[in-house]
PDB file of C-alpha atoms in Angstrom:
ATOM      1  CA  UNK A  67       0.216  -0.021  -0.027  1.00 71.00           C
ATOM      2  CA  UNK A  68       1.380   3.460  -0.989  1.00 80.00           C
ATOM      3  CA  UNK A  69       2.044   5.739   1.754  1.00 85.00           C
ATOM      4  CA  UNK A  70       0.771   9.469   1.767  1.00 87.00           C
ATOM      5  CA  UNK A  71       2.863  11.026   4.221  1.00 94.00           C
ATOM      6  CA  UNK A  72       6.385  12.031   4.289  1.00 97.00           C
ATOM      7  CA  UNK A  73       8.361  10.297   7.210  1.00 97.00           C
ATOM      8  CA  UNK A  74       8.813  12.403  10.313  1.00 97.00           C
ATOM      9  CA  UNK A  75      12.329  13.074   9.940  1.00 98.00           C
ATOM     10  CA  UNK A  76      13.872  16.274  11.865  1.00 98.00           C
ATOM     11  CA  UNK A  77      16.860  16.633   9.773  1.00 98.00           C
ATOM     12  CA  UNK A  78      16.706  15.901   6.036  1.00 98.00           C
ATOM     13  CA  UNK A  79      19.769  16.066   3.758  1.00 98.00           C
ATOM     14  CA  UNK A  80      18.790  16.345   0.043  1.00 98.00           C
ATOM     15  CA  UNK A  81      21.722  15.291  -2.333  1.00 98.00           C
ATOM     16  CA  UNK A  82      21.437  16.852  -5.884  1.00 98.00           C
ATOM     17  CA  UNK A  83      23.729  16.867  -8.845  1.00 97.00           C
ATOM     18  CA  UNK A  84      23.209  20.614 -10.097  1.00 95.00           C
ATOM     19  CA  UNK A  85      21.923  24.110  -8.670  1.00 94.00           C
ATOM     20  CA  UNK A  86      18.154  23.903  -9.681  1.00 93.00           C
ATOM     21  CA  UNK A  87      17.569  20.509  -9.030  1.00 95.00           C
ATOM     22  CA  UNK A  88      16.698  21.146  -5.452  1.00 97.00           C
ATOM     23  CA  UNK A  89      14.010  23.349  -6.784  1.00 96.00           C
ATOM     24  CA  UNK A  90      12.671  22.282 -10.090  1.00 94.00           C
ATOM     25  CA  UNK A  91      12.568  18.457  -8.829  1.00 96.00           C
ATOM     26  CA  UNK A  92      12.740  18.549  -5.179  1.00 98.00           C
ATOM     27  CA  UNK A  93      11.266  21.883  -4.239  1.00 98.00           C
ATOM     28  CA  UNK A  94       7.848  21.192  -3.232  1.00 98.00           C
ATOM     29  CA  UNK A  95       8.998  18.138  -0.975  1.00 98.00           C
ATOM     30  CA  UNK A  96      11.723  20.085   0.468  1.00 98.00           C
ATOM     31  CA  UNK A  97       9.497  22.893   1.455  1.00 98.00           C
ATOM     32  CA  UNK A  98       6.864  20.085   2.968  1.00 98.00           C
ATOM     33  CA  UNK A  99       9.722  18.877   5.204  1.00 98.00           C
ATOM     34  CA  UNK A 100      10.712  22.241   6.369  1.00 98.00           C
ATOM     35  CA  UNK A 101       7.265  23.263   6.832  1.00 97.00           C
ATOM     36  CA  UNK A 102       6.743  20.218   9.162  1.00 97.00           C
ATOM     37  CA  UNK A 103       9.531  21.724  11.226  1.00 97.00           C
ATOM     38  CA  UNK A 104      12.524  19.610   9.949  1.00 98.00           C
ATOM     39  CA  UNK A 105      15.768  21.444   9.171  1.00 98.00           C
ATOM     40  CA  UNK A 106      16.378  20.561   5.399  1.00 98.00           C
ATOM     41  CA  UNK A 107      20.089  20.792   4.015  1.00 98.00           C
ATOM     42  CA  UNK A 108      21.167  20.658   0.613  1.00 98.00           C
ATOM     43  CA  UNK A 109      24.554  19.195  -0.845  1.00 98.00           C
ATOM     44  CA  UNK A 110      24.987  19.866  -4.453  1.00 98.00           C
ATOM     45  CA  UNK A 111      27.751  18.135  -6.144  1.00 98.00           C
ATOM     46  CA  UNK A 112      28.515  20.253  -9.206  1.00 96.00           C
ATOM     47  CA  UNK A 113      28.221  24.176  -9.982  1.00 92.00           C
ATOM     48  CA  UNK A 114      26.143  23.559 -13.176  1.00 85.00           C
ATOM     49  CA  UNK A 115      28.892  24.778 -15.117  1.00 81.00           C
ATOM     50  CA  UNK A 116      28.069  22.764 -18.148  1.00 77.00           C
ATOM     51  CA  UNK A 117      24.888  24.570 -18.783  1.00 73.00           C
ATOM     52  CA  UNK A 118      24.172  27.796 -20.656  1.00 69.00           C
ATOM     53  CA  UNK A 119      23.090  31.142 -19.912  1.00 64.00           C
ATOM     54  CA  UNK A 120      19.424  31.622 -21.057  1.00 64.00           C
ATOM     55  CA  UNK A 121      18.973  35.297 -21.592  1.00 63.00           C
ATOM     56  CA  UNK A 122      20.897  36.052 -18.640  1.00 69.00           C
ATOM     57  CA  UNK A 123      23.979  37.901 -18.418  1.00 67.00           C
ATOM     58  CA  UNK A 124      27.156  37.401 -16.132  1.00 69.00           C
ATOM     59  CA  UNK A 125      29.627  34.762 -15.182  1.00 77.00           C
ATOM     60  CA  UNK A 126      27.657  31.190 -14.959  1.00 76.00           C
ATOM     61  CA  UNK A 127      29.367  29.868 -11.936  1.00 79.00           C
ATOM     62  CA  UNK A 128      28.653  32.877 -10.007  1.00 85.00           C
ATOM     63  CA  UNK A 129      25.293  33.157 -11.009  1.00 87.00           C
ATOM     64  CA  UNK A 130      24.170  29.499 -10.142  1.00 86.00           C
ATOM     65  CA  UNK A 131      25.666  29.562  -6.884  1.00 92.00           C
ATOM     66  CA  UNK A 132      23.980  32.951  -5.955  1.00 93.00           C
ATOM     67  CA  UNK A 133      20.578  31.381  -7.576  1.00 92.00           C
ATOM     68  CA  UNK A 134      20.958  28.226  -5.523  1.00 95.00           C
ATOM     69  CA  UNK A 135      21.560  30.298  -2.360  1.00 96.00           C
ATOM     70  CA  UNK A 136      18.420  32.454  -3.098  1.00 97.00           C
ATOM     71  CA  UNK A 137      16.251  29.423  -3.932  1.00 97.00           C
ATOM     72  CA  UNK A 138      17.241  28.073  -0.890  1.00 97.00           C
ATOM     73  CA  UNK A 139      15.998  30.680   1.236  1.00 97.00           C
ATOM     74  CA  UNK A 140      12.563  30.702  -0.378  1.00 97.00           C
ATOM     75  CA  UNK A 141      12.170  26.974   0.278  1.00 97.00           C
ATOM     76  CA  UNK A 142      13.070  27.484   3.878  1.00 97.00           C
ATOM     77  CA  UNK A 143      16.223  25.399   3.824  1.00 96.00           C
ATOM     78  CA  UNK A 144      19.151  25.488   6.037  1.00 95.00           C
ATOM     79  CA  UNK A 145      22.455  24.697   5.144  1.00 94.00           C
ATOM     80  CA  UNK A 146      23.508  24.505   1.456  1.00 97.00           C
ATOM     81  CA  UNK A 147      26.737  23.053   0.380  1.00 97.00           C
ATOM     82  CA  UNK A 148      28.298  23.427  -3.189  1.00 96.00           C
ATOM     83  CA  UNK A 149      30.909  21.175  -4.610  1.00 97.00           C
ATOM     84  CA  UNK A 150      33.152  21.492  -7.704  1.00 95.00           C
ATOM     85  CA  UNK A 151      32.985  18.212  -9.159  1.00 97.00           C
ATOM     86  CA  UNK A 152      32.469  18.213 -13.088  1.00 95.00           C
ATOM     87  CA  UNK A 153      29.079  19.060 -14.317  1.00 92.00           C
ATOM     88  CA  UNK A 154      28.129  16.490 -16.934  1.00 92.00           C
ATOM     89  CA  UNK A 155      30.861  14.278 -16.039  1.00 96.00           C
ATOM     90  CA  UNK A 156      29.872  13.418 -12.424  1.00 96.00           C
ATOM     91  CA  UNK A 157      29.941   9.676 -13.272  1.00 95.00           C
ATOM     92  CA  UNK A 158      33.440  10.014 -13.953  1.00 97.00           C
ATOM     93  CA  UNK A 159      33.894  10.663 -10.139  1.00 97.00           C
ATOM     94  CA  UNK A 160      34.785   7.686  -7.957  1.00 98.00           C
ATOM     95  CA  UNK A 161      31.630   6.735  -6.153  1.00 98.00           C
ATOM     96  CA  UNK A 162      33.122   6.260  -2.946  1.00 98.00           C
ATOM     97  CA  UNK A 163      34.697   9.682  -2.987  1.00 98.00           C
ATOM     98  CA  UNK A 164      31.576  11.103  -3.515  1.00 98.00           C
ATOM     99  CA  UNK A 165      30.007   8.641  -0.961  1.00 98.00           C
ATOM    100  CA  UNK A 166      32.476  10.053   1.578  1.00 98.00           C
ATOM    101  CA  UNK A 167      31.492  13.778   1.026  1.00 98.00           C
ATOM    102  CA  UNK A 168      27.858  12.680   1.475  1.00 98.00           C
ATOM    103  CA  UNK A 169      28.588  11.053   4.664  1.00 98.00           C
ATOM    104  CA  UNK A 170      30.730  13.870   6.132  1.00 98.00           C
ATOM    105  CA  UNK A 171      27.731  16.249   5.390  1.00 98.00           C
ATOM    106  CA  UNK A 172      24.911  13.867   6.688  1.00 98.00           C
ATOM    107  CA  UNK A 173      26.808  13.395   9.886  1.00 98.00           C
ATOM    108  CA  UNK A 174      27.418  17.206  10.235  1.00 98.00           C
ATOM    109  CA  UNK A 175      23.725  18.044   9.916  1.00 98.00           C
ATOM    110  CA  UNK A 176      22.710  14.831  11.938  1.00 98.00           C
ATOM    111  CA  UNK A 177      20.506  13.644   9.159  1.00 98.00           C
ATOM    112  CA  UNK A 178      17.630  11.351   9.869  1.00 98.00           C
ATOM    113  CA  UNK A 179      17.207  10.516   5.894  1.00 98.00           C
ATOM    114  CA  UNK A 180      18.326  11.426   2.820  1.00 98.00           C
ATOM    115  CA  UNK A 181      16.313  12.395  -0.396  1.00 98.00           C
ATOM    116  CA  UNK A 182      17.378  12.659  -4.173  1.00 98.00           C
ATOM    117  CA  UNK A 183      16.655  11.582  -7.593  1.00 98.00           C
ATOM    118  CA  UNK A 184      15.811   7.784  -8.136  1.00 98.00           C
ATOM    119  CA  UNK A 185      18.681   5.755  -9.161  1.00 96.00           C
ATOM    120  CA  UNK A 186      17.677   5.844 -12.706  1.00 96.00           C
ATOM    121  CA  UNK A 187      18.136   9.500 -12.828  1.00 95.00           C
ATOM    122  CA  UNK A 188      14.530  10.287 -13.515  1.00 96.00           C
ATOM    123  CA  UNK A 189      15.358  12.858 -16.418  1.00 93.00           C
ATOM    124  CA  UNK A 190      17.804  11.025 -18.533  1.00 90.00           C
ATOM    125  CA  UNK A 191      20.996  12.971 -16.878  1.00 91.00           C
ATOM    126  CA  UNK A 192      23.715  10.498 -15.797  1.00 95.00           C
ATOM    127  CA  UNK A 193      24.716  13.056 -13.124  1.00 96.00           C
ATOM    128  CA  UNK A 194      21.510  12.900 -11.242  1.00 97.00           C
ATOM    129  CA  UNK A 195      21.886   8.948 -11.051  1.00 97.00           C
ATOM    130  CA  UNK A 196      25.583   9.060  -9.882  1.00 98.00           C
ATOM    131  CA  UNK A 197      24.793  11.432  -7.403  1.00 98.00           C
ATOM    132  CA  UNK A 198      21.966   9.190  -5.812  1.00 98.00           C
ATOM    133  CA  UNK A 199      24.043   6.301  -5.978  1.00 98.00           C
ATOM    134  CA  UNK A 200      26.636   7.964  -4.110  1.00 98.00           C
ATOM    135  CA  UNK A 201      23.829   9.089  -1.565  1.00 98.00           C
ATOM    136  CA  UNK A 202      22.715   5.314  -1.279  1.00 98.00           C
ATOM    137  CA  UNK A 203      26.232   4.298  -0.663  1.00 98.00           C
ATOM    138  CA  UNK A 204      26.689   6.580   2.078  1.00 98.00           C
ATOM    139  CA  UNK A 205      23.381   5.638   3.617  1.00 98.00           C
ATOM    140  CA  UNK A 206      24.587   2.131   3.765  1.00 97.00           C
ATOM    141  CA  UNK A 207      27.537   3.193   5.946  1.00 97.00           C
ATOM    142  CA  UNK A 208      25.589   5.446   8.020  1.00 97.00           C
ATOM    143  CA  UNK A 209      22.361   3.136   8.265  1.00 97.00           C
ATOM    144  CA  UNK A 210      20.032   5.850   7.103  1.00 98.00           C
ATOM    145  CA  UNK A 211      17.019   5.431   4.879  1.00 98.00           C
ATOM    146  CA  UNK A 212      16.978   7.145   1.337  1.00 98.00           C
ATOM    147  CA  UNK A 213      14.070   8.489  -0.514  1.00 98.00           C
ATOM    148  CA  UNK A 214      14.252   8.648  -4.583  1.00 98.00           C
ATOM    149  CA  UNK A 215      11.858  11.185  -6.102  1.00 98.00           C
ATOM    150  CA  UNK A 216      10.560   9.940  -9.422  1.00 98.00           C
ATOM    151  CA  UNK A 217       7.581  10.385 -11.727  1.00 98.00           C
ATOM    152  CA  UNK A 218       4.746   7.753 -12.654  1.00 97.00           C
ATOM    153  CA  UNK A 219       5.101   6.128 -16.224  1.00 97.00           C
ATOM    154  CA  UNK A 220       2.070   8.235 -17.669  1.00 97.00           C
ATOM    155  CA  UNK A 221       4.035  11.473 -16.908  1.00 97.00           C
ATOM    156  CA  UNK A 222       7.375  10.359 -18.176  1.00 96.00           C
ATOM    157  CA  UNK A 223       5.477   9.026 -21.388  1.00 96.00           C
ATOM    158  CA  UNK A 224       4.017  12.430 -21.785  1.00 96.00           C
ATOM    159  CA  UNK A 225       6.921  14.098 -21.524  1.00 95.00           C
ATOM    160  CA  UNK A 226       8.796  11.844 -24.095  1.00 95.00           C
ATOM    161  CA  UNK A 227       5.612  12.574 -26.505  1.00 94.00           C
ATOM    162  CA  UNK A 228       5.808  16.323 -26.053  1.00 93.00           C
ATOM    163  CA  UNK A 229       9.352  17.209 -25.619  1.00 91.00           C
ATOM    164  CA  UNK A 230      11.474  14.329 -26.532  1.00 91.00           C
ATOM    165  CA  UNK A 231      12.688  14.260 -23.270  1.00 89.00           C
ATOM    166  CA  UNK A 232      14.364  11.168 -22.052  1.00 91.00           C
ATOM    167  CA  UNK A 233      12.059  11.029 -18.541  1.00 95.00           C
ATOM    168  CA  UNK A 234      12.232   7.492 -17.055  1.00 95.00           C
ATOM    169  CA  UNK A 235       9.333   6.553 -14.390  1.00 96.00           C
ATOM    170  CA  UNK A 236       7.636   3.901 -12.843  1.00 97.00           C
ATOM    171  CA  UNK A 237       4.486   1.935 -12.662  1.00 96.00           C
ATOM    172  CA  UNK A 238       2.075   2.711  -9.614  1.00 95.00           C
ATOM    173  CA  UNK A 239       2.831  -0.339  -8.140  1.00 96.00           C
ATOM    174  CA  UNK A 240       6.397   0.268  -7.834  1.00 97.00           C
ATOM    175  CA  UNK A 241       5.957   3.922  -6.347  1.00 97.00           C
ATOM    176  CA  UNK A 242       5.911   3.903  -2.377  1.00 97.00           C
ATOM    177  CA  UNK A 243       5.074   7.126  -1.532  1.00 97.00           C
ATOM    178  CA  UNK A 244       2.387   9.606  -3.326  1.00 98.00           C
ATOM    179  CA  UNK A 245       2.137  12.842  -1.335  1.00 97.00           C
ATOM    180  CA  UNK A 246      -0.031  16.012  -1.843  1.00 97.00           C
ATOM    181  CA  UNK A 247       2.146  19.115  -2.006  1.00 98.00           C
ATOM    182  CA  UNK A 248       1.751  22.817  -2.037  1.00 96.00           C
ATOM    183  CA  UNK A 249       3.731  24.170  -5.047  1.00 97.00           C
ATOM    184  CA  UNK A 250       4.017  28.017  -4.288  1.00 97.00           C
ATOM    185  CA  UNK A 251       7.461  27.938  -2.831  1.00 98.00           C
ATOM    186  CA  UNK A 252       8.663  25.619  -5.149  1.00 97.00           C
ATOM    187  CA  UNK A 253       7.464  27.790  -8.255  1.00 96.00           C
ATOM    188  CA  UNK A 254       9.019  30.761  -6.429  1.00 96.00           C
ATOM    189  CA  UNK A 255      12.133  28.991  -5.863  1.00 97.00           C
ATOM    190  CA  UNK A 256      12.579  27.620  -9.634  1.00 94.00           C
ATOM    191  CA  UNK A 257      12.250  31.110 -10.737  1.00 93.00           C
ATOM    192  CA  UNK A 258      15.412  31.983  -8.702  1.00 94.00           C
ATOM    193  CA  UNK A 259      17.118  30.045 -11.186  1.00 90.00           C
ATOM    194  CA  UNK A 260      16.853  32.640 -13.925  1.00 84.00           C
ATOM    195  CA  UNK A 261      19.574  31.382 -16.018  1.00 79.00           C
ATOM    196  CA  UNK A 262      17.888  27.899 -16.207  1.00 77.00           C
ATOM    197  CA  UNK A 263      14.211  28.820 -15.917  1.00 72.00           C
ATOM    198  CA  UNK A 264      13.226  28.673 -19.608  1.00 73.00           C
ATOM    199  CA  UNK A 265       9.487  29.470 -20.115  1.00 75.00           C
ATOM    200  CA  UNK A 266       7.751  26.672 -21.488  1.00 76.00           C
ATOM    201  CA  UNK A 267      10.555  24.073 -20.980  1.00 84.00           C
ATOM    202  CA  UNK A 268       9.993  20.426 -19.913  1.00 89.00           C
ATOM    203  CA  UNK A 269      10.422  21.415 -16.397  1.00 88.00           C
ATOM    204  CA  UNK A 270       7.355  23.567 -16.046  1.00 91.00           C
ATOM    205  CA  UNK A 271       5.563  21.188 -17.976  1.00 94.00           C
ATOM    206  CA  UNK A 272       6.127  18.225 -15.536  1.00 94.00           C
ATOM    207  CA  UNK A 273       4.845  20.621 -12.728  1.00 94.00           C
ATOM    208  CA  UNK A 274       1.714  21.025 -14.743  1.00 95.00           C
ATOM    209  CA  UNK A 275       1.249  17.044 -15.310  1.00 96.00           C
ATOM    210  CA  UNK A 276       1.892  16.196 -11.975  1.00 96.00           C
ATOM    211  CA  UNK A 277      -0.499  18.570 -10.214  1.00 96.00           C
ATOM    212  CA  UNK A 278      -0.446  18.569  -6.418  1.00 97.00           C
ATOM    213  CA  UNK A 279       1.274  15.346  -6.087  1.00 97.00           C
ATOM    214  CA  UNK A 280       4.609  14.046  -5.893  1.00 98.00           C
ATOM    215  CA  UNK A 281       5.661  10.387  -6.091  1.00 98.00           C
ATOM    216  CA  UNK A 282       8.698   8.738  -4.229  1.00 98.00           C
ATOM    217  CA  UNK A 283      10.423   5.254  -3.730  1.00 98.00           C
ATOM    218  CA  UNK A 284      12.283   3.979  -1.063  1.00 98.00           C
ATOM    219  CA  UNK A 285      15.933   3.272  -2.096  1.00 98.00           C
ATOM    220  CA  UNK A 286      16.921   2.249   1.211  1.00 97.00           C
ATOM    221  CA  UNK A 287      15.085   1.871   4.340  1.00 93.00           C
ATOM    222  CA  UNK A 288      15.913   2.323   8.022  1.00 81.00           C
ATOM    223  CA  UNK A 289      18.144  -0.289   9.747  1.00 72.00           C
ATOM    224  CA  UNK A 290      16.260  -2.275  12.236  1.00 67.00           C
ATOM    225  CA  UNK A 291      16.604  -0.612  15.728  1.00 58.00           C
TER     226      UNK A 291
END
């Protein structure tokens, strides 16, 4: 049976690959955790330098770091750590190195659980899958549960049909949590990423298709007490 509420974690660590993943993908969920009283921290493994400036001028690295900080404030998040692994080539970085970095932050913030993308990467970007693999490897060491954000097959199919985007979802029977979310803060946070928030893009369309619900799978459950 699918759960309909988020776990009562008091400290949550979100592990993502790029600045804006915390908003466009996880934003409504992170805001929900924060609204429930959790301290929500973000570890972003790259600075998003392989992207482009979409109608915004300035230095991409500086802009994306500033956008992440502003979006985190909007979502009510706590600590944000931005690393410098290569954007677009994260899979080339040794998994255990990334896992050790995730573990260090998880220990520092006393995380009760970790959230990230699903192991399939969801959007077809290999960076997302590798970031989550590192999070799960760290969780194995720390004995922490891990939730993976995903989309239902029907939404992935629609995004592939409309945008040619390589989204990868799951049938309802393989989704563990379906939670109702409020997207006001998520949309506001996403707009903070001015260099990436392209009007009419697949990211905005995904929010429309999902409506007021987000979908998650358990990538690792808590160790028995």
